[in-house]
Coordinates of C-alpha atoms in Angstrom, one line a residue:
X1 CA 151.2 38.9 -19.7
X2 CA 153.7 39.2 -22.4
X3 CA 157.1 38.6 -22.3
X4 CA 157.9 41.6 -23.8
X5 CA 155.7 43.7 -21.9
X6 CA 157.5 42.3 -18.8
X7 CA 161.0 42.8 -20.0
X8 CA 160.1 46.4 -20.9
X9 CA 158.6 46.9 -17.3
X10 CA 161.8 45.3 -16.0
X11 CA 164.2 48.1 -17.7
X12 CA 161.4 50.9 -17.1
X13 CA 161.1 50.4 -13.5
X14 CA 163.8 48.1 -12.2
X15 CA 166.3 49.0 -14.4
X16 CA 167.2 45.6 -15.9
X17 CA 167.8 45.7 -19.4
X18 CA 168.8 42.2 -19.4
X19 CA 167.8 39.0 -17.6
X20 CA 171.1 37.1 -16.1
X21 CA 171.8 33.5 -16.6
X22 CA 169.6 32.0 -14.2
X23 CA 166.5 34.2 -14.6
X24 CA 166.7 33.5 -18.2
X25 CA 166.7 30.0 -17.3
X26 CA 163.9 30.4 -14.7
X27 CA 161.8 31.6 -17.7
X28 CA 162.3 28.8 -20.1
X29 CA 161.5 26.4 -17.2
X30 CA 158.3 28.5 -16.4
X31 CA 157.2 27.3 -20.3
X32 CA 157.4 23.5 -19.0
X33 CA 154.9 23.5 -17.1
X34 CA 156.8 21.3 -14.5
X35 CA 157.1 22.7 -11.0
X36 CA 160.5 23.9 -10.4
X37 CA 163.2 24.0 -7.5
X38 CA 165.5 26.9 -7.6
X39 CA 168.8 26.8 -5.7
X40 CA 170.5 29.9 -5.9
X41 CA 172.6 32.0 -3.4
X42 CA 170.8 35.1 -1.7
X43 CA 171.5 38.0 -3.9
X44 CA 171.2 36.5 -7.2
X45 CA 167.9 37.9 -8.3
X46 CA 165.4 35.1 -7.3
X47 CA 162.6 37.7 -7.0
X48 CA 163.0 38.5 -11.0
X49 CA 163.8 34.9 -11.7
X50 CA 160.4 33.8 -10.3
X51 CA 158.7 36.9 -10.9
X52 CA 159.0 36.6 -14.6
X53 CA 157.8 33.2 -15.2
X54 CA 155.0 33.9 -12.7
X55 CA 153.6 36.9 -14.2
X56 CA 153.5 35.2 -17.8
X57 CA 151.8 32.2 -16.0
X58 CA 149.1 34.1 -15.2
X59 CA 145.7 34.5 -17.1
X60 CA 143.9 37.8 -17.3
X61 CA 142.5 39.4 -14.0
X62 CA 139.5 37.5 -12.5
X63 CA 138.8 38.8 -9.7
X64 CA 140.0 35.9 -8.0
X65 CA 143.3 35.4 -6.3
X66 CA 145.5 33.0 -8.9
X67 CA 148.9 33.3 -7.3
X68 CA 150.7 33.4 -3.7
X69 CA 154.4 33.9 -2.6
X70 CA 155.3 32.5 0.7
X71 CA 158.5 34.3 2.4
X72 CA 159.3 33.9 5.9
X73 CA 160.4 37.5 6.7
X74 CA 158.4 40.7 7.0
X75 CA 161.2 42.6 4.6
X76 CA 161.4 40.1 2.1
X77 CA 157.8 40.0 1.7
X78 CA 157.7 43.9 1.0
X79 CA 160.7 43.2 -1.0
X80 CA 159.3 40.9 -3.4
X81 CA 155.9 42.8 -3.4
X82 CA 157.8 46.0 -4.4
X83 CA 159.4 44.0 -7.1
X84 CA 156.1 42.6 -8.6
X85 CA 154.1 45.8 -8.3
X86 CA 156.7 47.3 -11.1
X87 CA 156.5 45.0 -13.2
X88 CA 152.8 43.1 -12.6
X89 CA 151.4 45.6 -15.1
X90 CA 147.6 45.2 -14.7
X91 CA 147.8 42.5 -12.2
X92 CA 147.1 43.9 -8.6
X93 CA 149.9 43.1 -5.6
X94 CA 149.0 42.4 -2.4
X95 CA 151.5 42.3 0.6
X96 CA 150.4 40.8 4.2
X97 CA 152.6 40.3 6.8
X98 CA 153.0 41.3 10.5
X99 CA 154.5 44.4 12.1
X100 CA 152.1 47.3 10.4
X101 CA 148.3 48.0 10.3
X102 CA 145.7 45.0 10.0
X103 CA 143.2 47.4 8.9
X104 CA 145.4 48.6 6.0
X105 CA 145.7 44.9 5.0
X106 CA 141.6 44.4 5.3
X107 CA 140.7 47.6 3.0
X108 CA 143.5 46.5 0.7
X109 CA 142.1 42.9 0.0
X110 CA 138.5 44.3 -0.8
X111 CA 139.5 44.4 -4.4
X112 CA 140.7 40.8 -4.6
X113 CA 144.4 41.2 -5.8
X114 CA 145.5 38.5 -8.9
X115 CA 148.5 38.1 -6.5
X116 CA 149.4 37.9 -2.7
X117 CA 153.0 38.0 -1.1
X118 CA 152.9 37.0 2.4
X119 CA 154.4 35.6 5.5
X120 CA 152.7 32.1 6.5
X121 CA 150.9 33.5 9.9
X122 CA 149.7 36.5 8.7
X123 CA 148.2 34.7 5.8
X124 CA 146.5 32.1 7.9
X125 CA 145.2 34.9 9.9
X126 CA 143.2 35.9 6.9
X127 CA 142.5 33.3 5.6
X128 CA 140.9 32.1 9.1
X129 CA 139.0 35.4 9.3
X130 CA 137.7 34.9 5.6
X131 CA 139.2 37.8 4.3
X132 CA 140.7 35.9 1.5
X133 CA 139.8 33.3 -0.3
X134 CA 142.7 31.0 -1.8
X135 CA 140.8 28.2 -3.0
X136 CA 141.5 29.7 -6.8
X137 CA 145.1 29.9 -6.6
X138 CA 146.5 27.7 -9.4
X139 CA 151.0 28.9 -8.5
X140 CA 152.3 29.1 -5.3
X141 CA 156.1 30.3 -4.4
X142 CA 157.7 29.5 -1.6
X143 CA 160.7 31.8 -1.3
X144 CA 163.7 30.9 0.9
X145 CA 161.4 27.7 1.9
X146 CA 164.6 26.1 3.7
X147 CA 164.6 28.8 6.1
X148 CA 160.7 29.1 6.5
X149 CA 161.2 25.7 7.5
X150 CA 163.9 26.8 9.6
X151 CA 161.7 29.3 11.7
X152 CA 159.0 26.7 12.3
X153 CA 156.9 28.3 9.8
X154 CA 155.9 24.5 8.6
X155 CA 152.6 23.8 10.2
X156 CA 151.1 27.2 9.3
X157 CA 152.2 26.0 5.7
X158 CA 150.9 23.2 5.6
X159 CA 147.7 24.8 6.7
X160 CA 147.6 27.3 4.0
X161 CA 148.0 25.0 1.2
X162 CA 145.2 22.7 2.7
X163 CA 143.0 25.4 1.3
X164 CA 144.6 25.2 -1.8
X165 CA 142.5 22.9 -4.0
X166 CA 143.4 23.8 -7.5
X167 CA 147.1 24.4 -7.2
X168 CA 148.6 23.6 -10.8
X169 CA 152.6 24.6 -10.5
X170 CA 154.8 25.3 -7.2
X171 CA 157.9 27.0 -7.1
X172 CA 160.2 26.6 -4.6
X173 CA 163.5 28.5 -3.8
X174 CA 166.3 27.8 -1.7
X175 CA 169.8 29.1 -0.8
X176 CA 171.3 25.8 0.4
X177 CA 170.4 22.1 -1.5
X178 CA 170.5 20.2 2.0
X179 CA 166.7 21.1 2.8
X180 CA 163.7 18.3 1.9
X181 CA 160.8 18.9 0.3
X182 CA 158.2 18.8 3.0
X183 CA 155.6 16.1 2.5
X184 CA 152.5 18.7 2.5
X185 CA 153.6 19.9 -0.8
X186 CA 152.2 18.4 -3.6
X187 CA 155.4 18.6 -5.8
X188 CA 155.4 16.1 -8.6
X189 CA 158.7 15.4 -11.0
X190 CA 159.7 18.7 -10.1
X191 CA 162.5 20.7 -12.6
X192 CA 165.8 21.2 -10.4
X193 CA 167.7 24.8 -11.6
X194 CA 171.1 24.2 -9.3
X195 CA 173.2 27.8 -9.4
X196 CA 175.0 27.0 -6.3
X197 CA 178.2 26.9 -7.6
X198 CA 178.1 30.8 -7.7
X199 CA 178.6 30.5 -3.9
X200 CA 182.5 28.4 -4.8
X201 CA 182.9 31.4 -7.4
X202 CA 182.3 34.1 -4.8
X203 CA 185.4 33.3 -2.7
X204 CA 187.7 33.8 -5.4
X205 CA 186.4 37.4 -5.5
X206 CA 186.2 37.5 -1.2
X207 CA 189.5 38.7 1.0
X208 CA 189.2 36.8 4.5
X209 CA 191.4 38.6 6.8
X210 CA 191.8 38.2 10.4
X211 CA 192.2 40.9 13.1
X212 CA 193.3 40.4 16.8
X213 CA 192.0 42.6 19.6
X214 CA 194.3 43.0 22.4
X215 CA 191.1 43.1 24.7
X216 CA 188.5 40.8 25.5
X217 CA 186.3 43.9 24.5
X218 CA 186.5 44.6 20.7
X219 CA 185.0 48.0 20.7
X220 CA 188.3 50.0 20.3
X221 CA 190.1 47.2 17.9
X222 CA 186.4 47.7 15.7
X223 CA 186.9 51.6 15.7
X224 CA 190.1 51.7 14.4
X225 CA 189.6 48.9 11.6
X226 CA 186.7 50.7 10.5
X227 CA 188.7 54.3 10.5
X228 CA 191.6 51.9 8.8
X229 CA 189.4 50.5 5.8
X230 CA 187.4 53.9 5.4
X231 CA 188.0 55.9 2.2
X232 CA 188.8 59.4 2.5
X233 CA 185.4 60.4 1.2
X234 CA 183.6 58.0 3.3
X235 CA 182.9 54.7 4.5
X236 CA 182.0 51.8 1.9
X237 CA 178.9 49.8 3.0
X238 CA 179.8 47.6 5.5
X239 CA 177.8 45.2 7.7
X240 CA 179.4 44.3 11.2
X241 CA 177.8 41.3 12.6
X242 CA 177.2 40.3 16.0
X243 CA 175.3 37.2 17.7
X244 CA 173.3 39.1 20.1
X245 CA 170.7 42.0 19.9
X246 CA 171.6 43.5 23.2
X247 CA 175.5 43.4 21.5
X248 CA 174.2 44.9 18.7
X249 CA 172.4 47.8 20.5
X250 CA 175.8 48.1 22.7
X251 CA 177.8 48.1 19.4
X252 CA 175.6 50.7 17.4
X253 CA 175.7 53.0 20.8
X254 CA 179.6 53.3 21.0
X255 CA 180.1 53.9 17.2
X256 CA 177.5 56.9 17.3
X257 CA 179.1 58.4 20.1
X258 CA 182.4 58.2 18.3
X259 CA 180.8 59.9 15.5
X260 CA 180.0 57.2 13.0
X261 CA 177.6 57.0 10.3
X262 CA 175.6 53.8 11.4
X263 CA 172.2 51.9 11.9
X264 CA 171.1 49.6 13.9
X265 CA 168.8 46.7 12.8
X266 CA 167.5 43.2 15.0
X267 CA 164.3 41.1 15.1
X268 CA 163.4 43.3 18.2
X269 CA 163.0 46.3 16.4
X270 CA 159.6 47.0 15.1
X271 CA 158.9 47.1 11.7
X272 CA 159.2 51.0 10.8
X273 CA 162.6 51.1 12.5
X274 CA 163.7 48.1 10.8
X275 CA 162.8 49.6 7.1
X276 CA 164.4 52.6 7.8
X277 CA 167.4 51.2 9.0
X278 CA 167.6 49.2 5.5
X279 CA 166.5 52.3 3.7
X280 CA 169.3 54.7 5.5
X281 CA 171.9 52.2 4.9
X282 CA 171.0 51.2 1.4
X283 CA 171.0 55.0 0.5
X284 CA 174.5 55.4 2.0
X285 CA 173.4 57.9 4.5
X286 CA 174.2 55.3 7.0
X287 CA 176.7 53.3 5.5
X288 CA 177.5 50.9 8.2
X289 CA 174.8 48.7 9.4
X290 CA 175.2 46.6 13.0
X291 CA 173.3 43.7 12.8
X292 CA 172.1 40.4 14.2
X293 CA 172.1 37.3 11.8
X294 CA 168.8 38.6 10.8
X295 CA 170.7 40.5 8.0
X296 CA 172.8 37.6 6.6
X297 CA 170.0 36.6 4.1
X298 CA 167.1 37.4 2.4
X299 CA 167.3 41.4 2.4
X300 CA 167.7 43.5 -0.6
X301 CA 171.0 45.1 0.7
X302 CA 173.2 46.5 -2.3
X303 CA 176.6 47.0 -2.6
X304 CA 178.1 46.0 0.6
X305 CA 182.0 46.2 0.4
X306 CA 183.1 45.1 3.9
X307 CA 181.7 42.1 6.2
X308 CA 182.8 42.7 9.7
X309 CA 182.8 39.5 12.1
X310 CA 182.3 41.3 15.7
X311 CA 181.1 37.8 17.0
X312 CA 182.4 34.7 15.1
X313 CA 179.0 33.2 13.7
X314 CA 177.8 30.0 15.8
X315 CA 177.7 27.5 12.5
X316 CA 179.0 27.0 9.3
X317 CA 176.1 28.3 7.5
X318 CA 175.6 31.4 9.4
X319 CA 179.1 32.2 8.5
X320 CA 178.5 31.6 4.5
X321 CA 175.7 33.7 4.6
X322 CA 177.1 36.9 6.5
X323 CA 180.0 36.6 3.7
X324 CA 177.4 36.3 1.2
X325 CA 176.6 39.8 2.1
X326 CA 179.5 41.1 0.2
X327 CA 181.5 40.0 -3.3
X328 CA 178.3 40.0 -5.1
X329 CA 177.4 39.6 -9.0
X330 CA 181.2 39.9 -9.9
X331 CA 182.1 43.1 -7.5
X332 CA 185.0 41.9 -5.0
X333 CA 184.5 42.3 -0.7
X334 CA 186.4 41.8 2.2
X335 CA 185.7 39.5 5.4
X336 CA 187.0 40.4 8.5
X337 CA 187.2 38.4 11.5
X338 CA 188.0 40.3 14.7
X339 CA 189.5 37.3 17.2
X340 CA 189.9 38.3 21.1
X341 CA 193.1 37.3 23.3
X342 CA 191.4 33.8 23.9
X343 CA 189.7 33.2 20.3
X344 CA 190.7 31.3 17.1
X345 CA 189.5 30.5 13.9
X346 CA 186.4 27.8 13.9
X347 CA 187.2 24.7 11.7
X348 CA 185.1 26.4 8.9
X349 CA 187.0 29.4 8.5
X350 CA 189.9 30.3 6.7
X351 CA 191.4 33.9 6.7
X352 CA 193.7 34.6 3.4
X353 CA 196.1 36.8 5.9
X354 CA 196.0 38.9 9.1
X355 CA 195.3 42.7 9.2
X356 CA 196.7 44.8 11.7
X357 CA 194.7 48.3 11.8
X358 CA 196.7 51.2 11.5
X359 CA 197.2 53.0 15.1
X360 CA 195.7 56.3 14.4
X361 CA 193.9 55.6 11.5
X362 CA 192.6 59.1 9.5
X363 CA 189.6 57.7 7.5
X364 CA 186.2 59.8 7.8
X365 CA 183.3 57.6 9.1
X366 CA 180.5 59.9 8.0
X367 CA 178.3 60.3 5.3
X368 CA 177.3 63.5 2.9
X369 CA 173.7 62.4 2.6
X370 CA 171.1 62.3 5.2
X371 CA 167.7 60.9 5.5
X372 CA 164.5 62.9 5.3
X373 CA 161.1 61.5 6.6
X374 CA 157.6 62.5 5.2
X375 CA 154.6 61.9 7.3
X376 CA 152.7 60.3 4.0
X377 CA 153.3 57.2 1.7
X378 CA 151.6 54.7 -0.2
X379 CA 148.4 54.9 1.6
X380 CA 147.9 58.6 1.1
X381 CA 148.5 58.4 -2.9
X382 CA 151.9 59.8 -2.5
X383 CA 154.5 58.3 -5.4
X384 CA 158.7 58.8 -5.4
X385 CA 157.8 61.0 -8.4
X386 CA 155.7 63.5 -5.9
X387 CA 158.4 63.9 -3.7
X388 CA 161.2 64.4 -6.2
X389 CA 159.1 66.9 -8.0
X390 CA 158.4 68.9 -4.5
X391 CA 162.3 68.8 -3.6
X392 CA 163.3 69.9 -7.2
X393 CA 160.7 72.2 -8.3
X394 CA 159.2 73.2 -4.9
X395 CA 162.6 73.7 -2.6
X396 CA 165.1 74.6 -5.6
X397 CA 167.5 71.4 -4.7
X398 CA 169.6 69.9 -8.0
X399 CA 168.2 66.5 -9.2
X400 CA 171.7 65.3 -8.5
X401 CA 171.3 65.9 -4.7
X402 CA 168.9 63.6 -4.5
X403 CA 169.5 60.1 -3.6
X404 CA 166.8 57.4 -3.4
X405 CA 163.3 57.7 -2.4
X406 CA 161.4 55.0 -0.2
X407 CA 157.9 55.3 -0.1
X408 CA 155.7 52.9 2.6
X409 CA 152.1 52.5 3.7
X410 CA 152.3 55.8 5.9
X411 CA 155.4 57.1 5.1
X412 CA 158.4 57.9 3.1
X413 CA 162.4 58.3 3.5
X414 CA 164.3 60.4 0.8
X415 CA 167.7 60.9 0.8
X416 CA 169.2 64.2 0.0
X417 CA 172.7 65.9 0.1
X418 CA 173.4 67.1 4.1
X419 CA 173.5 70.7 2.5
X420 CA 170.4 70.6 1.2
X421 CA 168.4 68.9 4.1
X422 CA 167.8 72.2 6.0
X423 CA 166.0 73.7 2.3
X424 CA 163.8 71.2 2.2
X425 CA 162.7 70.8 5.5
X426 CA 162.2 74.5 5.7
X427 CA 160.4 74.5 2.5
X428 CA 158.0 72.0 3.5
X429 CA 156.5 74.2 6.3
X430 CA 155.0 76.3 3.9
X431 CA 154.1 74.2 0.6
X432 CA 152.2 71.5 -0.2
X433 CA 153.2 67.9 -1.2
X434 CA 150.8 67.0 -3.7
X435 CA 148.2 69.3 -2.4
X436 CA 148.7 68.6 1.0
X437 CA 151.0 69.9 3.8
X438 CA 153.2 67.1 5.0
X439 CA 155.5 67.0 8.3
X440 CA 158.8 67.1 6.7
X441 CA 162.0 66.4 9.2
X442 CA 165.3 64.2 9.8
X443 CA 164.9 60.7 10.7
X444 CA 165.8 59.9 14.2
X445 CA 168.1 57.8 14.8
X446 CA 167.4 54.2 13.6

């Protein structure tokens, strides 16, 4: 693909009019025919950074897989695939990952894709079943490869690379400069692009505050904190980090009982609930996310103003990645460290000042948006344009009352103003979406 075409697609499909300095540097490096190691913090635009030169490296579609992108998590795979689909022009992109229907993936491989985005285990499984041939692959991208090795994917990735006999370009991305290149990767004389200095700049835009709790159970203090920092029109996006799945469930259950528009996210949830949770959070319908460290990196989470450490993180690395969810792209952010009676800040933590929540705060913790579920998605040939057209034309809802729309394999989610949600649901009972009757309803608690 020509660079002009890619930039046009970035502008029209992703709203990116100009590349940031890191992305421009990657584009230049991609033309030099050397392997590349990109060191850049999570959320800095790495997908576009490697995606643009990757597309420029591809030859015209040949009926063979030309490039493979491997990422450590399902969410990261779907995010990367979504960006690449938007800007890939004539090239076909397929995502392979656990937690959804294998038959859908097998069907998607009936027509050989140009680009595969996958988790290591799922890709290796398809290779073993001979559903896909990676022998012709010329370009390999390992995104967040340091995290992949940390999660124990090294053996699987080594087996995958053994099948790639025609590799000519390798791109590695990492959020830390501590990761070493594994022996199984044939990386030679790589060009290293280090943009980790933005982590140090990030600290200047971030205010870290300690919050004392009178009791070991910090739930009441957490609720007062959330109400104290919330705006009259509702809370800004806030992530509450805990150390265990059970704790995440307990904290989310407590907040819901108090009427807080929150959502839950951890590794034991099935794929649909995790996708739904992120969409509800990103669209603003559930502006408070209760999560384990699974949400600390590798996710496309926008506009987070506050990070709350309900539990203190177990390592300096976890602390850094949690805080990195806020104060992004020149924005400011606040970090709150909740301390029980016997807790003190760890050596790698530094608070700028203490913060005492108001005794009777009046902050609002609800949202004017609701999330609606539609029982059809990408596999049923439903698009965001189809959904928007139905809501505006068939339901009579103002375009300004419709928020973000996400289309998944077999379902879609759309955020609408709460005042319009019932209108859309009732209209769907008697009207068709793109010629078919579809079930539309409120997204269950996620």
